[in-house]
Coordinates of C-alpha atoms in Angstrom, one line a residue:
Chain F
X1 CA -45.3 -12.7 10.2
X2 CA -43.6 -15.9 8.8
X3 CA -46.7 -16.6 7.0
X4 CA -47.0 -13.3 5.7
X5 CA -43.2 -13.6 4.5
X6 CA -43.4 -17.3 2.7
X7 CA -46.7 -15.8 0.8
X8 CA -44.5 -13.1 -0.8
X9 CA -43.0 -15.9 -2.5
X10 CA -44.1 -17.2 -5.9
X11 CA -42.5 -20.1 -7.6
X12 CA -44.7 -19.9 -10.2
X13 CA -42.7 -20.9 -13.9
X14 CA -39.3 -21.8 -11.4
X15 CA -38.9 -24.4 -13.6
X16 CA -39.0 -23.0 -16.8
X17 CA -36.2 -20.2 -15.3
X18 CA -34.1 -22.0 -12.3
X19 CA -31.7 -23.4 -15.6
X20 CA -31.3 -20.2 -16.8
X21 CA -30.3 -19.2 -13.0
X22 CA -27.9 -22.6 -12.9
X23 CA -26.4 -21.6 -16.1
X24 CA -25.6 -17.8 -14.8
X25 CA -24.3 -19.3 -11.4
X26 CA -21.9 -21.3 -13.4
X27 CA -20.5 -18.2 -15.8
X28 CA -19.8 -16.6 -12.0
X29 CA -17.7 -19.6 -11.0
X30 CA -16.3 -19.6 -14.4
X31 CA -15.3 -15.9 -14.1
X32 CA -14.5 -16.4 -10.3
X33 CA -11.5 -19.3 -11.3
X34 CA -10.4 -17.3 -14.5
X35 CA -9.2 -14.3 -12.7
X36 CA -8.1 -16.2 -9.9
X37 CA -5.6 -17.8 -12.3
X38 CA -4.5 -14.9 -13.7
X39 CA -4.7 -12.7 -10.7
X40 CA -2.6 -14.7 -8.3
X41 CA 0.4 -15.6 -10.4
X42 CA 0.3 -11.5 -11.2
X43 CA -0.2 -10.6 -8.4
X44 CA 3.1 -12.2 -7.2
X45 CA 4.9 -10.8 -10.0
X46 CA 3.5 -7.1 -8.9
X47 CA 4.6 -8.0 -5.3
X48 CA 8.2 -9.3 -6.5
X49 CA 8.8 -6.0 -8.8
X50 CA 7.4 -3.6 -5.9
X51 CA 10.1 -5.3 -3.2
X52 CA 12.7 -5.4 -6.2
X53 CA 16.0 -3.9 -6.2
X54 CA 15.0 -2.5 -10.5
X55 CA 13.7 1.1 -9.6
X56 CA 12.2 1.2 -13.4
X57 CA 9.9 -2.1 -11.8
X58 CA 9.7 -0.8 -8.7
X59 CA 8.1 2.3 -9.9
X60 CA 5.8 0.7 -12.5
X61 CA 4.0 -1.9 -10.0
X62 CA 3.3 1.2 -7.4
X63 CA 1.6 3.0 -10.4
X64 CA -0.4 0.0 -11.5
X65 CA -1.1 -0.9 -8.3
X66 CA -2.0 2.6 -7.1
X67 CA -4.2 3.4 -10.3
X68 CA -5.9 0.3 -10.2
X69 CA -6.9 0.7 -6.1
X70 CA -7.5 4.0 -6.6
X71 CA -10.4 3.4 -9.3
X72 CA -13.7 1.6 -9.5
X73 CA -13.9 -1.7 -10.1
X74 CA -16.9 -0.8 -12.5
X75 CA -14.7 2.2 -14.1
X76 CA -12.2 -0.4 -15.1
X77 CA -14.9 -2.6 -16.8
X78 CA -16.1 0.6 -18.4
X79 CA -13.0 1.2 -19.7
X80 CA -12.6 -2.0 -21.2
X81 CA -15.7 -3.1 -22.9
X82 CA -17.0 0.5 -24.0
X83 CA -13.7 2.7 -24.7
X84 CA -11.1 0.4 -25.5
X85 CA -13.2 -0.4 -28.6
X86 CA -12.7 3.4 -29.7
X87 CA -9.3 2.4 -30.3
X88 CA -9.9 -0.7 -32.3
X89 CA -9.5 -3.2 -29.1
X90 CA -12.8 -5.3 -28.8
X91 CA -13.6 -7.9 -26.5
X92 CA -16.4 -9.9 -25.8
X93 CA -17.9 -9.7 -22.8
X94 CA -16.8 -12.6 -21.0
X95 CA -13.0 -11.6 -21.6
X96 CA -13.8 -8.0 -20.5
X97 CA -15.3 -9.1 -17.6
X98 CA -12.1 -11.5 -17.0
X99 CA -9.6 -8.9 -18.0
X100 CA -11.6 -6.3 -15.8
X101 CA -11.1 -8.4 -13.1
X102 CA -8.1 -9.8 -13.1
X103 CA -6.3 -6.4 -13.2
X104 CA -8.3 -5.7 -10.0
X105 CA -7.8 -8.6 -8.5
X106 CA -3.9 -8.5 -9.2
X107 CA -3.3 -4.9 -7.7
X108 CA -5.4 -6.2 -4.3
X109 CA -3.2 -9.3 -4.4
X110 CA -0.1 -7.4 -4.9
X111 CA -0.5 -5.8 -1.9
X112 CA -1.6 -9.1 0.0
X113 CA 1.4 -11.0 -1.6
X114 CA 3.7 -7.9 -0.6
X115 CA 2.4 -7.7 3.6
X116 CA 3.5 -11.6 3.9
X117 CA 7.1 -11.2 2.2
X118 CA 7.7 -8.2 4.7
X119 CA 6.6 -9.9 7.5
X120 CA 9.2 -12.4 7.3
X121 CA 11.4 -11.5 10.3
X122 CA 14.4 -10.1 8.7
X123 CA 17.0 -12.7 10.4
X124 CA 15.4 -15.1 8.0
X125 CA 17.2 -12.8 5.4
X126 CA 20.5 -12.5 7.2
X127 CA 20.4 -16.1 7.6
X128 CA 20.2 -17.1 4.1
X129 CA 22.5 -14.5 3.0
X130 CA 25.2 -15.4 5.6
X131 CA 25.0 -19.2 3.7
X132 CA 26.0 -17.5 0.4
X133 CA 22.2 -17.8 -1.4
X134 CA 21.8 -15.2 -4.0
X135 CA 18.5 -13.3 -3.5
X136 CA 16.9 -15.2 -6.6
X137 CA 17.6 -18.3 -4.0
X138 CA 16.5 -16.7 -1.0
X139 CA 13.4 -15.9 -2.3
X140 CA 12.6 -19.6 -3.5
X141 CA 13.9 -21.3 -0.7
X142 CA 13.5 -19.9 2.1
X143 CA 10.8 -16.5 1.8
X144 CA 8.2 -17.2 -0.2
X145 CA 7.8 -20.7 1.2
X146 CA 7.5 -18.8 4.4
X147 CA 5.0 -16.0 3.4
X148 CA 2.6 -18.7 1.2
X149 CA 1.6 -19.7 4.8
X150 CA 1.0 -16.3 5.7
X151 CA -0.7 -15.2 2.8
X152 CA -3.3 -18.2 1.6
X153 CA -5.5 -17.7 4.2
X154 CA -6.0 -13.6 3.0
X155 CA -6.1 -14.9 -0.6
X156 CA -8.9 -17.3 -0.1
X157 CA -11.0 -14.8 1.2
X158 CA -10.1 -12.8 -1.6
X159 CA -11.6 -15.6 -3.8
X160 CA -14.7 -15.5 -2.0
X161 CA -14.9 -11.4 -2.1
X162 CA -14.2 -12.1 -6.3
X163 CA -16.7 -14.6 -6.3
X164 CA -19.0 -11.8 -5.0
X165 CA -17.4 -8.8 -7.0
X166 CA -17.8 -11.1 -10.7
X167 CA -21.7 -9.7 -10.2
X168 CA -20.3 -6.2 -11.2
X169 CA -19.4 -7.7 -15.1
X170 CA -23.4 -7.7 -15.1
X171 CA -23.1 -4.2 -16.3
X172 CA -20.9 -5.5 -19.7
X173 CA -24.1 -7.8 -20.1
X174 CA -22.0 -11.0 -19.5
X175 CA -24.8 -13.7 -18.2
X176 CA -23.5 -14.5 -14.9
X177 CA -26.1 -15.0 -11.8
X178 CA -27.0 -10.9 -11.7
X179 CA -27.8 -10.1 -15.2
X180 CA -29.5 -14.1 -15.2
X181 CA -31.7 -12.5 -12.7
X182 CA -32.6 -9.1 -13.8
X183 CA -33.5 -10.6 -16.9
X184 CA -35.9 -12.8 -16.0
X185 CA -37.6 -10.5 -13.3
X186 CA -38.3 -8.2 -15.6
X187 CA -40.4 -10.6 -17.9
X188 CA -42.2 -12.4 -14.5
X189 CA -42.3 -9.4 -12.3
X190 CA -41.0 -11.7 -9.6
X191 CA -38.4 -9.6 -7.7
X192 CA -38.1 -10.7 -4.2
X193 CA -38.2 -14.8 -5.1
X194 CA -35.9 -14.8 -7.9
X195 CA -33.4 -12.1 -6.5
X196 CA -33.8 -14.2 -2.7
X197 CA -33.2 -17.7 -4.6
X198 CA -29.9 -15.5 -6.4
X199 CA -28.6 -14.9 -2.8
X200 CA -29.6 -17.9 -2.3
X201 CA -27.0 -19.6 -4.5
X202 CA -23.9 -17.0 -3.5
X203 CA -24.1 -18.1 -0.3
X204 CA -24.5 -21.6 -1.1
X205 CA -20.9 -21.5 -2.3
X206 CA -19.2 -18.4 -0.5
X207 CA -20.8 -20.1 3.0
X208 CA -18.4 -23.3 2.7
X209 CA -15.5 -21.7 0.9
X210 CA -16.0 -19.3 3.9
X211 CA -14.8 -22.5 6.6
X212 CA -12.5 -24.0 4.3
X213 CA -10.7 -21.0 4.4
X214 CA -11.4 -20.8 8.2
X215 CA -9.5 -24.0 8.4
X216 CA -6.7 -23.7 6.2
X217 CA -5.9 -20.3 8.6
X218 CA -6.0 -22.7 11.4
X219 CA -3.4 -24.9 10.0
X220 CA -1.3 -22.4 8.8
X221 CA -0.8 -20.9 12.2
X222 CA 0.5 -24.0 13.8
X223 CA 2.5 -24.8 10.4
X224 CA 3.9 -20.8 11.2
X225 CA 5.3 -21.2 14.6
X226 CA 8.4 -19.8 14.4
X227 CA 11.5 -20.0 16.7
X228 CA 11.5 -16.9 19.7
X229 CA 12.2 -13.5 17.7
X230 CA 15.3 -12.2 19.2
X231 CA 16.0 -8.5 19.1
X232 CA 19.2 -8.2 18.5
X233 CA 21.4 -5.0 18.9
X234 CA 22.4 -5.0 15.3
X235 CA 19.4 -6.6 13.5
X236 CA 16.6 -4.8 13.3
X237 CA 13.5 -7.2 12.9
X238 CA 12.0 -6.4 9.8
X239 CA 8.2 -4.7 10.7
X240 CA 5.6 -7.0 10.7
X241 CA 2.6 -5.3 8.5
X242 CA -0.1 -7.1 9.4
X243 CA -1.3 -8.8 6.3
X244 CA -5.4 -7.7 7.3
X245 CA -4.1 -4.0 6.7
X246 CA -4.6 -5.0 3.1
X247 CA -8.1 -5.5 3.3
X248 CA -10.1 -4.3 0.5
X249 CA -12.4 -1.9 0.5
Chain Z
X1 CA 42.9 -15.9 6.5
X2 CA 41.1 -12.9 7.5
X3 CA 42.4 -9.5 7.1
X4 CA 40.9 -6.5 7.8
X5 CA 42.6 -3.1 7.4
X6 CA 41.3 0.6 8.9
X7 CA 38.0 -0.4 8.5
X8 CA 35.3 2.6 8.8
X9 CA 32.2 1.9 9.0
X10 CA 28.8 4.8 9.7
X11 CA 25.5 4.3 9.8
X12 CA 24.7 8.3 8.8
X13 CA 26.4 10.6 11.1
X14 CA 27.2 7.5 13.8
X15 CA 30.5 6.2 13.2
X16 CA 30.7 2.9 14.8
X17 CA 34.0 1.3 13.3
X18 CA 37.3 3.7 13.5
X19 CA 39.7 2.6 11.6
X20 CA 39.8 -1.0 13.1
X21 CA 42.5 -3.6 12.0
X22 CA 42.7 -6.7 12.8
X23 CA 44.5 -10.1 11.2
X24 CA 42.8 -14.0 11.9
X25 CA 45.3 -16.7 11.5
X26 CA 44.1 -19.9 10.1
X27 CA 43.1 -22.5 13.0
X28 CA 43.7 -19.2 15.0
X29 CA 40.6 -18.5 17.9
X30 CA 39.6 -14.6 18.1
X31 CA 37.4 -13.6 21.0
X32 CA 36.0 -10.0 20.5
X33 CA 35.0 -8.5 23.7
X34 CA 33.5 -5.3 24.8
X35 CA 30.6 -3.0 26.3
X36 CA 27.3 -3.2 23.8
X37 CA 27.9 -0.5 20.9
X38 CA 31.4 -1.0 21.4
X39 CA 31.2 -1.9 17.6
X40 CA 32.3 -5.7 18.2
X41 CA 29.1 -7.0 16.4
X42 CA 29.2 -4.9 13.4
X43 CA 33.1 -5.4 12.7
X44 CA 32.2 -9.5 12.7
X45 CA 29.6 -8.8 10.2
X46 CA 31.5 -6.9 7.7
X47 CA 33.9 -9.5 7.8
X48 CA 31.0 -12.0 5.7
X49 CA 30.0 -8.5 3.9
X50 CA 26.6 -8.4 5.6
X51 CA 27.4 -5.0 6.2
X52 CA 28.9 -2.2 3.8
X53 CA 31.9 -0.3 5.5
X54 CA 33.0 2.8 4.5
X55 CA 36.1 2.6 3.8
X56 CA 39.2 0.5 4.3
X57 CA 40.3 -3.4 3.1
X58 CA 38.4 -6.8 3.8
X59 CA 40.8 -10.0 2.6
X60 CA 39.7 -13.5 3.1
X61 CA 42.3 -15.8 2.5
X62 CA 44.3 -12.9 0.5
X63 CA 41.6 -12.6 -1.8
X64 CA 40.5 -8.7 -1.2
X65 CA 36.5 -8.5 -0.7
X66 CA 36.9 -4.5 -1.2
X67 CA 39.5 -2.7 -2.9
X68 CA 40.1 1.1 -3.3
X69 CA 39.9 3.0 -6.5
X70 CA 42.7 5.6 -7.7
X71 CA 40.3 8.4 -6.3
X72 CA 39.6 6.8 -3.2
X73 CA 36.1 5.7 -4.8
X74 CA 35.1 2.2 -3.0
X75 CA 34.9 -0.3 -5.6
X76 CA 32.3 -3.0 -4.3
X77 CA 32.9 -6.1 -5.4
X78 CA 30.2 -7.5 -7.6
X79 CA 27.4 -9.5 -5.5
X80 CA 28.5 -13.1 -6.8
X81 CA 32.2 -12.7 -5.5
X82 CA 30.2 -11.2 -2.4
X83 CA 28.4 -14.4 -2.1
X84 CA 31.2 -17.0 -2.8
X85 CA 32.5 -15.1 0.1
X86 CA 30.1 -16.0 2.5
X87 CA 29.6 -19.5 1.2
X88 CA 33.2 -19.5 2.6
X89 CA 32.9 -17.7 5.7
X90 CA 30.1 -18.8 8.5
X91 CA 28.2 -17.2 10.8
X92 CA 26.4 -18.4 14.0
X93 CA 24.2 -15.3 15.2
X94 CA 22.4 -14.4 18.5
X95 CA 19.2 -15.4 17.8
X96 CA 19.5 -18.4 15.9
X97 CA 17.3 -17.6 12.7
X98 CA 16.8 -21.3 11.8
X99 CA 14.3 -21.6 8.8
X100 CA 11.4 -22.3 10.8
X101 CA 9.4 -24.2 7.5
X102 CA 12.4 -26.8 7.1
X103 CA 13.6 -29.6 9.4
X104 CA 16.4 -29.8 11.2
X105 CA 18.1 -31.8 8.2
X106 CA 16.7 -29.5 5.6
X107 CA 18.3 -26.7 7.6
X108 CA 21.7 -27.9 7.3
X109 CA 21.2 -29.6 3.5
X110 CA 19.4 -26.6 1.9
X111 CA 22.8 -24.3 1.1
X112 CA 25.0 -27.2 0.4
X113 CA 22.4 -28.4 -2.1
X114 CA 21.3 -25.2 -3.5
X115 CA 24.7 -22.8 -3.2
X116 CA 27.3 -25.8 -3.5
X117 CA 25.2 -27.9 -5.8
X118 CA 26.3 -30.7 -3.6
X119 CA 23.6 -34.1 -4.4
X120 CA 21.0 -34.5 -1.7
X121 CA 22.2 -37.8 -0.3
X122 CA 25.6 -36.5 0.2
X123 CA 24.6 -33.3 1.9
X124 CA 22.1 -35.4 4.2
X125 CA 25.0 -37.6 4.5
X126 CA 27.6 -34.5 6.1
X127 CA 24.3 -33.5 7.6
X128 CA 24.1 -36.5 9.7
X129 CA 27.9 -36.6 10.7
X130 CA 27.1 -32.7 12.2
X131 CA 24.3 -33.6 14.2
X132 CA 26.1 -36.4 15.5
X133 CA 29.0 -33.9 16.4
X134 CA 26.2 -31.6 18.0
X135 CA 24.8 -33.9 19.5
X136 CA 21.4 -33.8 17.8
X137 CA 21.3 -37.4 15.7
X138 CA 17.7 -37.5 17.3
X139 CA 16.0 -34.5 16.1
X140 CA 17.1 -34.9 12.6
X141 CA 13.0 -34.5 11.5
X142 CA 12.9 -31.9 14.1
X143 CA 11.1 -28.6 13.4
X144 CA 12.8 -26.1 14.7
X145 CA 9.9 -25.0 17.1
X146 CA 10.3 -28.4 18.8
X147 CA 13.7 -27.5 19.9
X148 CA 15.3 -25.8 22.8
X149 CA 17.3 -22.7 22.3
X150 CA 20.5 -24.4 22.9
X151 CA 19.5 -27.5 20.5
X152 CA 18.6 -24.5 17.4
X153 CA 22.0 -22.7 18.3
X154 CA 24.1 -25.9 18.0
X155 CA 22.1 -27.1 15.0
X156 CA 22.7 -23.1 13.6
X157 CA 26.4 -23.8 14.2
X158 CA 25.7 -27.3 12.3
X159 CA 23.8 -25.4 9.2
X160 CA 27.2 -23.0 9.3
X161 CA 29.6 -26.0 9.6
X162 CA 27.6 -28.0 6.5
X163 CA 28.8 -25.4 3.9
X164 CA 32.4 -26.4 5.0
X165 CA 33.6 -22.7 5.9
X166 CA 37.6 -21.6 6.0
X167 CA 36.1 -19.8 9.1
X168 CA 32.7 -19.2 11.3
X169 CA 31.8 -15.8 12.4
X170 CA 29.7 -16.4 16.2
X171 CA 27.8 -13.1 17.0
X172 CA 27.2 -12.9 20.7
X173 CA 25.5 -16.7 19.9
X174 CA 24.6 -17.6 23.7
X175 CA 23.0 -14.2 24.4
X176 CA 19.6 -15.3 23.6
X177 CA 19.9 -18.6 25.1
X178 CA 18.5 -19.1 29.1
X179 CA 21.8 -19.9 31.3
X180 CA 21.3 -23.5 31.8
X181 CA 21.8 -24.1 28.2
X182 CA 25.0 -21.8 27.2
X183 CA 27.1 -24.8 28.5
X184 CA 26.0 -26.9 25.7
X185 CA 26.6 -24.5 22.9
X186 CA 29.5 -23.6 24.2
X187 CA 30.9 -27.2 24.3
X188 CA 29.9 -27.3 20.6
X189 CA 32.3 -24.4 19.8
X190 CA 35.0 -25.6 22.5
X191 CA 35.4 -28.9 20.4
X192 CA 35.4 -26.6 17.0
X193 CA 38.7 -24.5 18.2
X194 CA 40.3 -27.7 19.6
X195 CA 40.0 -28.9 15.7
X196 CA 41.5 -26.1 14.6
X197 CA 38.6 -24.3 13.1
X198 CA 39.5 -20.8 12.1
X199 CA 36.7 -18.2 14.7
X200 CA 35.9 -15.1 15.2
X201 CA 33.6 -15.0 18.1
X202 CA 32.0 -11.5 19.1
X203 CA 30.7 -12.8 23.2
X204 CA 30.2 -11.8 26.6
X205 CA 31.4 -15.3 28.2
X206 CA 34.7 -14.2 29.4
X207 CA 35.3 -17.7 30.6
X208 CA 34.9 -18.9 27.3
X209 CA 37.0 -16.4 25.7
X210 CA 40.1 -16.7 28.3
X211 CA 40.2 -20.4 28.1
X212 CA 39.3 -21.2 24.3
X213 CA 40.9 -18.5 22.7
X214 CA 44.1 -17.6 21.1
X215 CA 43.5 -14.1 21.4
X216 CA 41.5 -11.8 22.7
X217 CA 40.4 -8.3 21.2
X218 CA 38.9 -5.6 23.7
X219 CA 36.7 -2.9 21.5
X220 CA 35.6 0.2 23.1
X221 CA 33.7 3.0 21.0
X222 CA 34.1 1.8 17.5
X223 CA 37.9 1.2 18.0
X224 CA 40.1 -2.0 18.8
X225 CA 41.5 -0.3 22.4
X226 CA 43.8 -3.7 23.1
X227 CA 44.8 -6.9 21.8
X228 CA 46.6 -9.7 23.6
X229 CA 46.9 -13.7 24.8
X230 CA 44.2 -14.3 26.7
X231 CA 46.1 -14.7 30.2
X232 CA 48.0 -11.5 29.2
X233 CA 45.0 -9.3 28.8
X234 CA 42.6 -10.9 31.6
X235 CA 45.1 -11.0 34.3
X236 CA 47.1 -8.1 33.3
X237 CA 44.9 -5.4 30.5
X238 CA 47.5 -2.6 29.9
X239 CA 45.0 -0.1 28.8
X240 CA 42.7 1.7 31.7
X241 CA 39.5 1.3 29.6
X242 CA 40.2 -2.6 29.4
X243 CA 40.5 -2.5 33.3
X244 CA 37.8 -1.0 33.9
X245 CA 35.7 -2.9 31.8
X246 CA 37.0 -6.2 32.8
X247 CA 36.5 -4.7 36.7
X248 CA 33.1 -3.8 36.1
X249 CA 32.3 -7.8 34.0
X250 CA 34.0 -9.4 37.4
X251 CA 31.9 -7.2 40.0
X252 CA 28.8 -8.2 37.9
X253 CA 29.7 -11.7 37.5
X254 CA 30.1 -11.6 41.3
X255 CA 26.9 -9.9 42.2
X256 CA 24.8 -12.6 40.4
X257 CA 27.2 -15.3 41.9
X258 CA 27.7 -16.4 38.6
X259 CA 31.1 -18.6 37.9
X260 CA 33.4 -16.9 36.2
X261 CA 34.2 -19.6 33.7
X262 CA 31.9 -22.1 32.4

């Protein structure tokens, strides 16, 4: 059986290929920190106008975000790298693939960004108010500092999932690890060792990033630990979304 | 200092305040007393604005916080006045709400700093002196998680005390705390009213409120039913719904063999 499966591999010209494969594994990492910094600042400013008090802000982020998660990830690319150009607005297909992305990216994290402001108990707020901060203040000081240690853990799993999800520019021919691969199978006929050696390399990097961000939730939770939530008569406590209800899918 | 006048306050078709006044005179000790939804907690917290009323007249320190319109359209002041306000007035609430992420020091340092633009060395300075008054020098690098609830309510009162207030709002602050540790906080605010600290404090320690206060205020469905010197209305309430409230605190208060006064 074991035999049987190591025979179905065939290594033959690996050399001659496995740079290529290095070189599309690195335009996937390249893709993968890109959008992450562009996603995650957005994605807080999506967050910040969705909770805002502007109703004009408040009412564009929910249709953004909305639009965005109710779409295909591989419409969006579409969209960008085949009909934009219709109306004179070209892009190669690295900065499709990033702009793809990162609007896809930013509506999920919007969302992410959005469950750890809300479940900052609400005394927090009446706290901070009752010492005279305006909300700008508030925010800075006292609730986002709070919900970063709620959130990072969801978000680096999100940068694992984009790591993943950057194989779907393969379809605007960008030269990440996917196309890498279906390029060179179809000259060597070798489809189960140089699409195995591709997973290969994805898990290579999602596998550690994987217990790093196992790790970093540990910390956070014992960073978290918050003093006894009181109910009180007047003060409703704010509800606590979980942040996993976010969960892409 | 702090004047309200026929306040009304409704959360939809609830009306919870009817027309309540009251007047706090500086250095002056207010206890507000009552059943639960007698309205005591919401009338303390539309004093600092951190609820909307309805209608009627807030003035801190003759400086009107709402004012009424020719119409009888609520003018609300604009949110900066609203929060110079409440960099004025304190409040100390029930269940603490320390800022769990900060230390004890960056509790009490992070308003002055940010709201007064006080420098960081002389807010950690005042910071000190407060603990010291609290009696919590030691846990300056405290997390707030490392503390007892009596330690987080005195540093609260601490955090409230740091923004030098005109006055400090305490809302029902030793109900979350376990019994053995009321004495402490209530020590804390004891030494407060002896230096002449303008309070408002919404509680259920009638011990505290007969020997610490000024006067007392008895609130009973959304209105302010009796007002008086402490001994006056403890010893001798002149409405029947202050009797039989204050009868029915005693009896409990004697069931659980609990002292009267702490």
């Amino acid at each position: 059986m074991l035999t049987t499966f190591i025979n179905l591999f065939n290594f033959e010209g690996i050399g001659d290929y496995f740079p290529d494969l290095m070189r599309g594994a690195a335009i996937s990492l390249q893709l993968t920190f890109c959008v992450m910094l562009i996603a995650l600042p957005l994605g807080l400013l999506l967050a910040l106008a969705k909770i805002g008090r502007s109703r004009i802000l408040r009412i564009a982020a929910s249709f953004y975000i909305e639009v965005v998660r109710g779409t295909p990830c591989l419409l969006q690319l579409f969209y960008i790298y085949f009909v934009l150009p219709a109306f004179g607005i070209r892009f190669d297909p690295f900065m499709a693939g990033v702009i793809g992305l990162s609007i896809n990216y930013s509506a999920y994290l919007a969302e992410v960004y959005r469950a750890g402001i809300v479940a900052i108990p609400h005394g927090q707020v009446e706290a901070a108010k009752a010492l005279g901060m305006s909300r700008r203040k508030m925010l800075r000081l006292i609730i986002l500092p709070q919900a970063i240690r709620v959130v990072v853990p969801p978000l680096g799993n999100y940068c694992i999932s984009l790591f993943k999800d950057t194989s779907l520019v393969s379809i605007v021919t960008v030269r990440e690890l996917i196309f890498t691969g279906q390029i060179i199978s179809s000259t060597n006929f070798q489809y189960f060792t140089v699409f195995t050696i591709i997973g290969a390399i994805y898990l290579f990097f999602s596998y550690p990033a994987a217990l790093l961000v196992r790790w970093l939730e540990k910390r956070m939770a014992i960073g978290a630990r918050r003093p006894p939530v009181v109910v009180s008569d007047v003060a409703p406590v704010a509800g606590t979304e979980a942040v996993e209800g976010t969960t892409k899918s | 200092m702090i004047r309200l006048e026929s306040i009304n306050k409704s959360f939809g078709s609830h009306h919870v305040l009817k027309d309540v006044s009251l007047t706090v005179d500086r250095a002056e000790v207010v206890c507000v007393i009552g059943p639960s939804g007698s309205g005591k907690s919401t009338m303390l917290r539309c004093i600092n604005n951190m609820e909307d009323i309805s209608s009627g007249t807030i003035s801190i320190e003759g400086q009107p916080v709402y004012r009424y319109e020719k119409d009888g359209k609520l003018i609300v002041d604009s949110e900066k006045q609203i929060e110079a306000i409440r960099a004025k007035v304190g409040m100390v609430f029930q269940s603490f709400n320390l800022f769990p992420h900060l230390t004890v020091t960056e509790n009490i340092t992070v308003a002055p700093v940010h709201v007064l633009g006080r420098s960081r060395g002389e807010a950690t300075d005042i910071a000190m002196a407060l603990l010291e008054k609290v009696g919590l020098s030691q846990k300056a690098q405290a997390y707030p998680h490392e503390l007892s609830g009596g330690q987080q309510q005195r540093v609260a009162i601490a955090r409230a005390l740091a923004m030098r207030p005109k006055a400090i709002l305490f809302d029902e602050v030793t109900s979350a705390l376990d019994p053995e540790l009321v004495g402490e906080v209530l020590r804390v605010m004891r030494a407060l009213a002896d230096e002449g600290m303008t309070m408002v404090v919404v509680t259920h320690e009638m011990g505290f409120a007969r020997d610490v206060s000024d006067r007392v205020v008895f609130m009973a469905d959304g209105r302010i039913v009796e007002t008086g010197k402490p001994h006056e209305l403890f010893s001798a309430p002149k409405q029947e719904r202050t009797q039989d409230f204050l009868r029915s605190v005693l009896e409990r208060n004697r069931e659980m063999g609990a002292a009267p006064s702490r």
